[in-house]
Amino acid sequence: MKKHITLALLSLTAPLAAHSAETLRIATDATYPPFEYVDANGKVAGFEVDFAYALCKEMKVQCEVINQPWDGLIPGLQVKKYDAIMSSMNITDERRKAVDFSKVYYLMQNRFVTAKSNKTEIQPAALSGKTIAVQTGTPQDRFVTQQFGKSATIKRYVNAQDPMMELTSGRADYTFGNTVQLQKGFLETAPGKGFQFVGPVFDGRQDKVLGEGVAVALRKQDTALKARFNAAIDAVKKKGVYHELLVKHKLDGLLAD
């Protein structure tokens, strides 16, 4: 039987070929296209899924990407249901209390989306009485709560698609999130035709609460696995595979790494 990687099995000095019969389990919340989603065949797909398999290939291990709900990702990692998380998870001080992170592999930019007919400026006073729908437990949730929670109503959802559904139903005035995911997963779709980006771009360089960048989440004790992920990220980028995946998923020029 194939065996799952644990700390005891990992060694930076051991030949990589020795790991070829093992399986590295990586969890993702497949509700975040184009980064991770379930395709028409019922399989988990997307940019980060392909990137995960490229990293596993570089590390010479078998790879299994599994779909898990967002709010259960970190708890599942801690109880060893899987070995790592790759799900557009931004590094934050709060998350660092629970898990460790690899080096950053892309920076997430964020904007508000609203109806094209909405001309309200993105200012706390201007959003008084408005409703903002966000995915719960995310840096975007904390940012809008911190910046706009005293004037606007914040509605939170586990599924990343639900805030956009709230917009189309008229139950929310705005959503706030990753610009790429909102562009590809909403604005370029039929339900999103009547909506647009508004206001400035926000990221962790302007406000730390939005995170320091997206990285692989790992258990704190798995330092050897972290080092191997870091080396694989560097190698996959250096070999041009990362750029090929950006082009494949139409993300070239839309992510900062």
Short mmCIF file of C-alpha atoms in Angstrom, two decimals:
data_model
loop_
_atom_site.label_atom_id
_atom_site.label_comp_id
_atom_site.label_asym_id
_atom_site.label_seq_id
_atom_site.Cartn_x
_atom_site.Cartn_y
_atom_site.Cartn_z
CA MET A 1 0.00 0.00 0.00
CA LYS A 2 1.07 3.57 -0.57
CA LYS A 3 1.94 5.36 2.63
CA HIS A 4 1.38 8.97 3.61
CA ILE A 5 4.29 11.28 4.32
CA THR A 6 4.85 12.09 7.98
CA LEU A 7 7.67 13.89 9.71
CA ALA A 8 9.45 10.64 10.40
CA LEU A 9 9.54 9.79 6.71
CA LEU A 10 10.97 13.09 5.54
CA SER A 11 14.66 13.75 5.25
CA LEU A 12 16.47 16.42 3.33
CA THR A 13 19.50 14.18 3.09
CA ALA A 14 17.64 11.12 1.79
CA PRO A 15 17.55 10.62 -1.99
CA LEU A 16 14.34 11.99 -3.48
CA ALA A 17 13.85 8.76 -5.40
CA ALA A 18 13.25 7.04 -2.07
CA HIS A 19 9.94 8.92 -1.73
CA SER A 20 8.56 7.88 -5.11
CA ALA A 21 6.27 5.18 -3.64
CA GLU A 22 4.72 7.57 -1.10
CA THR A 23 1.67 9.76 -1.47
CA LEU A 24 1.55 13.38 -0.38
CA ARG A 25 -2.02 14.43 0.39
CA ILE A 26 -2.82 18.09 -0.28
CA ALA A 27 -6.17 19.63 0.67
CA THR A 28 -7.97 22.45 -1.12
CA ASP A 29 -11.42 24.04 -0.97
CA ALA A 30 -12.52 23.57 -4.59
CA THR A 31 -14.97 26.50 -4.67
CA TYR A 32 -12.51 29.16 -5.83
CA PRO A 33 -12.13 29.19 -9.63
CA PRO A 34 -9.81 29.53 -11.45
CA PHE A 35 -7.52 28.51 -8.58
CA GLU A 36 -9.42 25.41 -7.48
CA TYR A 37 -12.81 24.05 -8.54
CA VAL A 38 -14.62 20.84 -9.47
CA ASP A 39 -14.69 20.35 -13.25
CA ALA A 40 -17.43 18.85 -15.43
CA ASN A 41 -16.03 15.36 -14.78
CA GLY A 42 -16.26 15.79 -11.02
CA LYS A 43 -12.50 16.15 -10.60
CA VAL A 44 -10.67 18.81 -8.62
CA ALA A 45 -8.97 21.20 -11.08
CA GLY A 46 -7.48 24.68 -11.35
CA PHE A 47 -4.23 26.61 -11.25
CA GLU A 48 -3.23 25.64 -7.71
CA VAL A 49 -4.19 22.02 -8.30
CA ASP A 50 -1.90 21.87 -11.33
CA PHE A 51 0.78 23.71 -9.36
CA ALA A 52 0.46 21.19 -6.52
CA TYR A 53 1.03 18.29 -8.93
CA ALA A 54 4.02 20.13 -10.45
CA LEU A 55 5.55 20.55 -6.97
CA CYS A 56 4.98 16.87 -6.18
CA LYS A 57 6.63 15.90 -9.46
CA GLU A 58 9.60 18.08 -8.58
CA MET A 59 9.80 16.41 -5.15
CA LYS A 60 9.44 13.00 -6.80
CA VAL A 61 6.42 11.94 -4.76
CA GLN A 62 2.94 10.82 -5.71
CA CYS A 63 0.29 13.48 -5.16
CA GLU A 64 -3.38 13.37 -4.17
CA VAL A 65 -5.35 16.63 -4.07
CA ILE A 66 -8.53 16.33 -2.02
CA ASN A 67 -11.51 18.67 -1.69
CA GLN A 68 -12.27 19.94 1.83
CA PRO A 69 -14.55 22.75 3.12
CA TRP A 70 -12.68 25.99 3.82
CA ASP A 71 -13.51 26.18 7.53
CA GLY A 72 -12.21 22.65 8.06
CA LEU A 73 -8.90 22.99 6.22
CA ILE A 74 -6.64 23.96 9.13
CA PRO A 75 -8.32 21.66 11.69
CA GLY A 76 -7.98 18.76 9.23
CA LEU A 77 -4.29 19.50 8.73
CA GLN A 78 -3.70 19.56 12.48
CA VAL A 79 -5.28 16.12 12.98
CA LYS A 80 -3.25 14.75 10.03
CA LYS A 81 -6.10 14.08 7.60
CA TYR A 82 -3.66 15.41 4.98
CA ASP A 83 -0.11 16.75 4.80
CA ALA A 84 -0.49 20.26 3.37
CA ILE A 85 -3.00 22.89 2.24
CA MET A 86 -2.91 24.68 -1.12
CA SER A 87 -6.07 26.76 -1.34
CA SER A 88 -5.13 30.42 -1.94
CA MET A 89 -4.41 30.65 1.77
CA ASN A 90 -2.83 33.98 2.66
CA ILE A 91 -0.19 34.18 5.38
CA THR A 92 -1.51 36.06 8.40
CA ASP A 93 -0.33 36.41 12.00
CA GLU A 94 -3.49 34.66 13.19
CA ARG A 95 -2.93 31.65 10.93
CA ARG A 96 0.73 31.47 11.96
CA LYS A 97 -0.48 30.60 15.46
CA ALA A 98 -1.93 27.36 14.10
CA VAL A 99 0.23 26.41 11.10
CA ASP A 100 3.51 27.12 9.35
CA PHE A 101 3.89 28.31 5.76
CA SER A 102 6.17 27.75 2.80
CA LYS A 103 7.56 30.70 0.89
CA VAL A 104 5.00 32.84 -0.93
CA TYR A 105 4.10 31.71 -4.45
CA TYR A 106 1.73 34.56 -5.33
CA LEU A 107 0.35 37.82 -3.93
CA MET A 108 -3.41 38.22 -3.75
CA GLN A 109 -4.98 41.53 -4.79
CA ASN A 110 -8.49 42.44 -3.67
CA ARG A 111 -11.30 44.76 -4.77
CA PHE A 112 -14.98 45.46 -4.20
CA VAL A 113 -17.60 44.36 -6.73
CA THR A 114 -21.04 45.94 -7.01
CA ALA A 115 -23.79 46.55 -9.56
CA LYS A 116 -22.86 48.78 -12.49
CA SER A 117 -25.71 51.06 -11.48
CA ASN A 118 -24.19 51.63 -8.03
CA LYS A 119 -22.15 54.87 -8.00
CA THR A 120 -21.36 54.91 -4.26
CA GLU A 121 -17.71 55.58 -3.40
CA ILE A 122 -15.77 53.05 -1.34
CA GLN A 123 -15.60 55.00 1.91
CA PRO A 124 -16.90 53.93 5.36
CA ALA A 125 -19.38 56.81 5.56
CA ALA A 126 -20.61 56.22 2.00
CA LEU A 127 -21.27 52.53 2.74
CA SER A 128 -23.43 53.28 5.78
CA GLY A 129 -26.47 51.00 5.69
CA LYS A 130 -25.07 48.89 2.83
CA THR A 131 -24.50 45.13 2.99
CA ILE A 132 -21.14 43.54 2.14
CA ALA A 133 -21.05 39.77 1.53
CA VAL A 134 -17.73 37.95 2.12
CA GLN A 135 -16.35 34.48 2.68
CA THR A 136 -16.07 33.85 6.41
CA GLY A 137 -12.75 33.44 8.18
CA THR A 138 -10.74 35.04 5.38
CA PRO A 139 -8.41 38.07 5.40
CA GLN A 140 -11.04 39.81 3.25
CA ASP A 141 -13.62 39.17 5.99
CA ARG A 142 -11.34 40.70 8.63
CA PHE A 143 -10.44 43.66 6.42
CA VAL A 144 -14.01 44.72 5.64
CA THR A 145 -15.02 44.14 9.26
CA GLN A 146 -12.14 46.31 10.47
CA GLN A 147 -12.57 49.05 7.86
CA PHE A 148 -16.33 49.08 7.23
CA GLY A 149 -17.98 47.03 9.99
CA LYS A 150 -19.14 50.08 11.97
CA SER A 151 -21.06 51.54 9.04
CA ALA A 152 -22.02 48.56 6.85
CA THR A 153 -23.62 45.19 7.55
CA ILE A 154 -21.19 42.31 6.96
CA LYS A 155 -22.74 39.00 5.85
CA ARG A 156 -20.46 35.95 5.99
CA TYR A 157 -20.60 32.66 4.08
CA VAL A 158 -18.52 29.46 4.13
CA ASN A 159 -18.70 28.86 0.37
CA ALA A 160 -16.70 31.33 -1.77
CA GLN A 161 -19.48 31.44 -4.38
CA ASP A 162 -22.28 32.45 -1.99
CA PRO A 163 -21.32 36.17 -1.69
CA MET A 164 -21.66 36.49 -5.47
CA MET A 165 -25.05 34.78 -5.35
CA GLU A 166 -26.11 37.31 -2.72
CA LEU A 167 -25.17 40.11 -5.10
CA THR A 168 -27.21 38.70 -7.97
CA SER A 169 -30.20 38.09 -5.69
CA GLY A 170 -30.09 41.66 -4.38
CA ARG A 171 -29.49 40.55 -0.79
CA ALA A 172 -26.08 42.26 -0.75
CA ASP A 173 -24.80 45.51 -2.21
CA TYR A 174 -21.11 44.53 -2.43
CA THR A 175 -18.72 41.67 -2.20
CA PHE A 176 -15.00 41.97 -1.55
CA GLY A 177 -12.38 39.44 -2.55
CA ASN A 178 -9.54 38.23 -4.75
CA THR A 179 -9.66 40.21 -8.01
CA VAL A 180 -8.72 37.23 -10.17
CA GLN A 181 -11.31 34.94 -8.63
CA LEU A 182 -14.00 37.63 -8.90
CA GLN A 183 -13.04 38.41 -12.51
CA LYS A 184 -12.84 34.81 -13.72
CA GLY A 185 -15.44 33.25 -11.45
CA PHE A 186 -18.07 35.99 -11.59
CA LEU A 187 -17.63 39.08 -13.78
CA GLU A 188 -16.83 37.05 -16.90
CA THR A 189 -19.84 34.78 -16.37
CA ALA A 190 -23.45 35.41 -17.36
CA PRO A 191 -24.63 36.17 -13.77
CA GLY A 192 -21.87 38.76 -13.38
CA LYS A 193 -22.58 40.83 -16.51
CA GLY A 194 -24.38 43.56 -14.57
CA PHE A 195 -21.57 44.01 -12.05
CA GLN A 196 -18.15 45.67 -11.95
CA PHE A 197 -15.06 46.38 -9.84
CA VAL A 198 -15.18 49.62 -7.86
CA GLY A 199 -12.68 51.44 -5.70
CA PRO A 200 -8.95 50.87 -5.28
CA VAL A 201 -6.91 47.65 -5.23
CA PHE A 202 -6.06 46.42 -1.71
CA ASP A 203 -3.36 43.91 -0.74
CA GLY A 204 -1.06 43.05 2.14
CA ARG A 205 1.41 45.74 1.18
CA GLN A 206 -1.15 48.38 2.09
CA ASP A 207 -2.78 46.56 5.01
CA LYS A 208 -1.17 43.57 6.74
CA VAL A 209 -4.54 42.10 7.68
CA LEU A 210 -4.97 41.11 4.01
CA GLY A 211 -2.03 38.75 4.29
CA GLU A 212 1.58 38.60 3.27
CA GLY A 213 1.01 36.34 0.27
CA VAL A 214 -0.36 32.92 -0.66
CA ALA A 215 1.71 29.91 0.43
CA VAL A 216 1.51 26.20 1.26
CA ALA A 217 0.20 25.67 4.81
CA LEU A 218 1.92 22.94 6.83
CA ARG A 219 2.02 21.59 10.36
CA LYS A 220 4.54 23.46 12.50
CA GLN A 221 6.61 20.37 13.21
CA ASP A 222 6.99 19.42 9.53
CA THR A 223 10.09 21.53 8.96
CA ALA A 224 11.70 19.09 6.52
CA LEU A 225 8.58 19.02 4.36
CA LYS A 226 8.51 22.84 4.40
CA ALA A 227 12.11 22.95 3.16
CA ARG A 228 11.28 20.53 0.35
CA PHE A 229 8.25 22.59 -0.69
CA ASN A 230 10.40 25.74 -0.72
CA ALA A 231 13.01 24.10 -2.91
CA ALA A 232 10.32 22.74 -5.25
CA ILE A 233 8.63 26.16 -5.58
CA ASP A 234 11.96 27.71 -6.58
CA ALA A 235 12.70 24.92 -9.05
CA VAL A 236 9.25 24.90 -10.70
CA LYS A 237 9.44 28.68 -11.18
CA LYS A 238 13.01 28.56 -12.47
CA LYS A 239 12.15 25.85 -15.01
CA GLY A 240 9.28 27.94 -16.40
CA VAL A 241 6.56 25.49 -15.37
CA TYR A 242 4.91 28.05 -13.09
CA HIS A 243 4.65 30.55 -15.96
CA GLU A 244 3.22 27.86 -18.25
CA LEU A 245 0.48 27.21 -15.69
CA LEU A 246 -0.29 30.94 -15.44
CA VAL A 247 -0.73 31.04 -19.21
CA LYS A 248 -2.82 27.84 -19.22
CA HIS A 249 -5.26 29.28 -16.66
CA LYS A 250 -5.21 32.79 -18.21
CA LEU A 251 -3.59 34.30 -15.14
CA ASP A 252 -0.43 35.63 -16.77
CA GLY A 253 0.06 39.22 -15.66
CA LEU A 254 -2.75 39.02 -13.09
CA LEU A 255 -0.73 37.64 -10.17
CA ALA A 256 2.31 39.09 -8.44
CA ASP A 257 4.80 36.51 -7.19
#
